[in-house]
């Protein structure tokens, strides 16, 4: 695990650096805001430990910069400022956790591990791959596979299929499909949903057991 430690107090940085290395972490130290900014923007880190009161650029401004650059690296603030308002300001700026100095080193390790676990879990959930039986959708590439064969769909067919896959094994009323795929102001009396369901069945060779018609209600995509 690669950790960026941003701390200008040598006594504290030596203590944290030694403890983290003894626990098997790879740690890089920055002792001022400008130097830290360069490392933040030029490298990828598993977690950032950051003091608030830094030379040149304070920690809260660095946090704002990190989030502005769309970097989701977990950040733990290490600060002597224990006032609730300081904590709220740091967390609202984009920090993930806040630890008041002086702290027990075991608590820091525990918080690092918990935050990394949570971040990994969220990352896994955000993988842009959806599946239902033999159907696989890669939303990054807008790519649809059935039995490893690419299926060419129109933008509306793709949106309909994605909605059904996201809600697989659930009965989706026509009005709900219409509102989510075509928009809330679309004419509810239209048969456009039925038409596009037919398109999907034909293009993807979906059986009535896989893409089921629920008479009087709507449709359900069944995960085999």
Short mmCIF file of C-alpha atoms in Angstrom, two decimals:
data_model
loop_
_atom_site.label_atom_id
_atom_site.label_comp_id
_atom_site.label_asym_id
_atom_site.label_seq_id
_atom_site.Cartn_x
_atom_site.Cartn_y
_atom_site.Cartn_z
CA UNK A 1 0.00 0.00 0.00
CA UNK A 2 1.43 3.38 -1.02
CA UNK A 3 0.77 6.17 1.50
CA UNK A 4 1.47 9.89 1.09
CA UNK A 5 2.14 11.49 4.48
CA UNK A 6 1.89 15.29 4.49
CA UNK A 7 3.24 16.64 7.77
CA UNK A 8 5.60 19.55 8.56
CA UNK A 9 6.25 18.70 12.23
CA UNK A 10 9.38 16.52 12.09
CA UNK A 11 8.75 14.96 15.48
CA UNK A 12 5.30 13.75 14.41
CA UNK A 13 6.33 12.76 10.88
CA UNK A 14 9.27 10.68 12.18
CA UNK A 15 6.93 8.89 14.60
CA UNK A 16 4.24 8.19 11.98
CA UNK A 17 6.74 7.31 9.24
CA UNK A 18 8.55 4.78 11.43
CA UNK A 19 5.33 3.20 12.65
CA UNK A 20 3.82 2.87 9.17
CA UNK A 21 6.98 1.34 7.71
CA UNK A 22 7.15 -1.15 10.57
CA UNK A 23 3.60 -2.17 9.65
CA UNK A 24 4.62 -2.87 6.07
CA UNK A 25 3.40 0.32 4.37
CA UNK A 26 5.33 2.13 1.66
CA UNK A 27 5.35 5.78 2.77
CA UNK A 28 6.44 9.00 1.08
CA UNK A 29 6.77 12.18 3.16
CA UNK A 30 5.99 15.73 2.05
CA UNK A 31 6.68 18.46 4.59
CA UNK A 32 4.95 21.38 2.89
CA UNK A 33 1.86 22.08 0.79
CA UNK A 34 3.59 22.92 -2.49
CA UNK A 35 5.68 19.75 -2.50
CA UNK A 36 2.63 17.71 -1.50
CA UNK A 37 0.58 19.18 -4.34
CA UNK A 38 3.18 18.03 -6.89
CA UNK A 39 3.15 14.47 -5.53
CA UNK A 40 -0.65 14.40 -5.37
CA UNK A 41 -1.02 15.43 -9.01
CA UNK A 42 1.82 13.34 -10.42
CA UNK A 43 1.31 10.01 -8.62
CA UNK A 44 -1.44 7.66 -7.49
CA UNK A 45 -1.76 6.88 -3.78
CA UNK A 46 -3.76 4.30 -1.87
CA UNK A 47 -4.35 6.75 0.97
CA UNK A 48 -3.26 10.26 2.00
CA UNK A 49 -2.55 11.28 5.62
CA UNK A 50 -2.56 15.05 5.88
CA UNK A 51 -2.02 17.73 8.50
CA UNK A 52 -4.23 20.82 8.24
CA UNK A 53 -1.73 23.50 9.24
CA UNK A 54 0.94 23.29 6.52
CA UNK A 55 3.39 25.81 5.08
CA UNK A 56 2.35 27.47 1.79
CA UNK A 57 -0.96 25.64 1.24
CA UNK A 58 -3.12 24.45 4.11
CA UNK A 59 -4.52 20.93 4.25
CA UNK A 60 -8.13 21.89 3.60
CA UNK A 61 -7.15 23.68 0.37
CA UNK A 62 -5.21 20.60 -0.70
CA UNK A 63 -8.23 18.41 -0.05
CA UNK A 64 -10.38 20.71 -2.18
CA UNK A 65 -7.78 20.53 -4.96
CA UNK A 66 -7.69 16.73 -4.83
CA UNK A 67 -11.47 16.49 -5.14
CA UNK A 68 -11.56 19.18 -7.83
CA UNK A 69 -9.14 17.06 -9.87
CA UNK A 70 -11.61 14.15 -9.55
CA UNK A 71 -9.20 12.06 -7.48
CA UNK A 72 -11.06 9.75 -5.08
CA UNK A 73 -8.03 8.83 -2.98
CA UNK A 74 -9.06 8.29 0.67
CA UNK A 75 -7.87 11.13 2.92
CA UNK A 76 -7.40 11.11 6.70
CA UNK A 77 -6.76 14.50 8.29
CA UNK A 78 -4.28 14.51 11.19
CA UNK A 79 -4.70 17.71 13.16
CA UNK A 80 -4.20 19.32 16.54
CA UNK A 81 -7.41 21.25 15.85
CA UNK A 82 -10.09 19.37 17.75
CA UNK A 83 -12.92 21.85 17.49
CA UNK A 84 -16.06 20.34 15.89
CA UNK A 85 -16.17 23.21 13.41
CA UNK A 86 -12.67 22.35 12.16
CA UNK A 87 -13.68 18.71 11.72
CA UNK A 88 -16.86 19.63 9.86
CA UNK A 89 -14.95 22.01 7.58
CA UNK A 90 -12.38 19.35 6.67
CA UNK A 91 -14.96 16.61 6.10
CA UNK A 92 -17.22 18.91 4.07
CA UNK A 93 -14.21 19.85 1.92
CA UNK A 94 -13.76 16.19 0.93
CA UNK A 95 -11.74 14.46 3.66
CA UNK A 96 -12.91 10.96 4.59
CA UNK A 97 -11.78 10.87 8.22
CA UNK A 98 -10.34 13.14 10.90
CA UNK A 99 -7.98 12.14 13.69
CA UNK A 100 -7.05 14.60 16.43
CA UNK A 101 -3.45 14.79 17.65
CA UNK A 102 -2.14 13.29 19.84
CA UNK A 103 -3.54 9.93 18.79
CA UNK A 104 -2.79 6.28 19.51
CA UNK A 105 -0.88 4.75 16.60
CA UNK A 106 -3.00 1.58 16.66
CA UNK A 107 -6.07 3.73 16.07
CA UNK A 108 -4.42 5.30 13.02
CA UNK A 109 -3.63 1.85 11.58
CA UNK A 110 -7.19 0.71 12.27
CA UNK A 111 -8.64 3.76 10.53
CA UNK A 112 -6.33 3.33 7.53
CA UNK A 113 -7.35 -0.31 7.09
CA UNK A 114 -11.06 0.43 7.55
CA UNK A 115 -10.99 3.30 5.05
CA UNK A 116 -9.08 1.30 2.44
CA UNK A 117 -11.50 -1.64 2.84
CA UNK A 118 -14.49 0.67 2.42
CA UNK A 119 -12.96 2.37 -0.60
CA UNK A 120 -12.18 -0.97 -2.25
CA UNK A 121 -15.74 -2.18 -1.62
CA UNK A 122 -17.18 0.97 -3.17
CA UNK A 123 -14.79 0.66 -6.11
CA UNK A 124 -15.86 -2.93 -6.72
CA UNK A 125 -19.50 -1.86 -6.70
CA UNK A 126 -18.75 0.85 -9.23
CA UNK A 127 -17.31 -1.49 -11.82
CA UNK A 128 -19.33 -0.68 -14.90
CA UNK A 129 -20.18 -4.24 -15.87
CA UNK A 130 -23.76 -5.51 -15.62
CA UNK A 131 -24.89 -9.05 -16.33
CA UNK A 132 -28.03 -11.12 -16.55
CA UNK A 133 -27.68 -14.73 -17.62
CA UNK A 134 -25.75 -14.71 -20.90
CA UNK A 135 -26.14 -10.93 -21.27
CA UNK A 136 -23.20 -8.70 -20.38
CA UNK A 137 -23.27 -4.90 -20.61
CA UNK A 138 -20.12 -2.77 -20.39
CA UNK A 139 -21.40 0.75 -19.76
CA UNK A 140 -17.96 2.34 -20.25
CA UNK A 141 -17.89 1.10 -23.84
CA UNK A 142 -21.69 0.95 -24.37
CA UNK A 143 -21.08 -2.63 -25.41
CA UNK A 144 -23.59 -5.49 -25.21
CA UNK A 145 -22.60 -9.17 -25.41
CA UNK A 146 -24.82 -12.23 -25.58
CA UNK A 147 -22.93 -15.53 -25.34
CA UNK A 148 -19.75 -13.49 -26.00
CA UNK A 149 -21.19 -12.16 -29.26
CA UNK A 150 -21.49 -8.40 -29.71
CA UNK A 151 -25.02 -7.15 -30.30
CA UNK A 152 -25.56 -3.82 -32.06
CA UNK A 153 -28.35 -1.85 -30.42
CA UNK A 154 -29.72 1.60 -31.03
CA UNK A 155 -29.25 4.12 -28.20
CA UNK A 156 -32.88 3.64 -27.10
CA UNK A 157 -32.67 -0.15 -27.25
CA UNK A 158 -29.47 0.00 -25.22
CA UNK A 159 -31.06 2.24 -22.60
CA UNK A 160 -34.08 -0.06 -22.34
CA UNK A 161 -31.92 -3.16 -21.97
CA UNK A 162 -29.74 -1.52 -19.33
CA UNK A 163 -32.80 -0.51 -17.33
CA UNK A 164 -34.15 -4.06 -17.46
CA UNK A 165 -30.79 -5.57 -16.49
CA UNK A 166 -30.42 -3.15 -13.57
CA UNK A 167 -33.84 -4.31 -12.40
CA UNK A 168 -33.55 -7.98 -13.34
CA UNK A 169 -35.96 -10.41 -11.68
CA UNK A 170 -38.32 -7.55 -10.93
CA UNK A 171 -41.61 -6.86 -12.67
CA UNK A 172 -41.32 -3.46 -14.36
CA UNK A 173 -44.65 -1.78 -15.20
CA UNK A 174 -44.87 -0.21 -18.66
CA UNK A 175 -45.31 3.27 -17.19
CA UNK A 176 -42.14 2.89 -15.10
CA UNK A 177 -40.18 1.70 -18.12
CA UNK A 178 -41.57 4.56 -20.16
CA UNK A 179 -40.67 7.17 -17.55
CA UNK A 180 -37.12 5.90 -17.07
CA UNK A 181 -36.23 5.17 -20.68
CA UNK A 182 -38.22 7.72 -22.65
CA UNK A 183 -38.86 10.42 -20.07
CA UNK A 184 -41.60 11.34 -17.66
CA UNK A 185 -43.47 13.52 -20.15
CA UNK A 186 -43.84 10.80 -22.76
CA UNK A 187 -47.37 9.82 -23.81
CA UNK A 188 -48.48 7.02 -21.47
CA UNK A 189 -50.93 5.69 -24.06
CA UNK A 190 -48.22 4.81 -26.56
CA UNK A 191 -47.19 1.22 -27.33
CA UNK A 192 -43.54 2.20 -27.84
CA UNK A 193 -42.40 0.01 -24.92
CA UNK A 194 -43.95 -3.09 -26.47
CA UNK A 195 -42.39 -2.25 -29.84
CA UNK A 196 -38.90 -1.90 -28.40
CA UNK A 197 -39.28 -5.05 -26.29
CA UNK A 198 -39.96 -6.81 -29.57
CA UNK A 199 -36.82 -5.26 -31.07
CA UNK A 200 -34.71 -6.56 -28.18
CA UNK A 201 -36.17 -10.04 -28.40
CA UNK A 202 -35.44 -10.25 -32.11
CA UNK A 203 -31.95 -8.75 -32.06
CA UNK A 204 -30.80 -10.68 -29.00
CA UNK A 205 -32.75 -13.88 -29.60
CA UNK A 206 -34.33 -13.64 -26.15
CA UNK A 207 -36.93 -16.25 -25.31
CA UNK A 208 -40.23 -15.43 -23.63
CA UNK A 209 -38.86 -17.19 -20.54
CA UNK A 210 -35.94 -14.75 -20.34
CA UNK A 211 -37.72 -11.51 -21.26
CA UNK A 212 -41.14 -12.22 -19.80
CA UNK A 213 -44.39 -10.44 -20.55
CA UNK A 214 -46.40 -9.85 -17.40
CA UNK A 215 -49.92 -9.57 -18.73
CA UNK A 216 -51.65 -6.35 -17.75
CA UNK A 217 -48.54 -4.95 -16.08
CA UNK A 218 -45.28 -4.88 -18.02
CA UNK A 219 -42.10 -6.92 -18.41
CA UNK A 220 -39.46 -8.75 -16.41
CA UNK A 221 -35.94 -9.79 -17.43
CA UNK A 222 -35.25 -13.10 -15.74
CA UNK A 223 -31.75 -14.04 -14.65
CA UNK A 224 -31.26 -17.68 -15.56
#
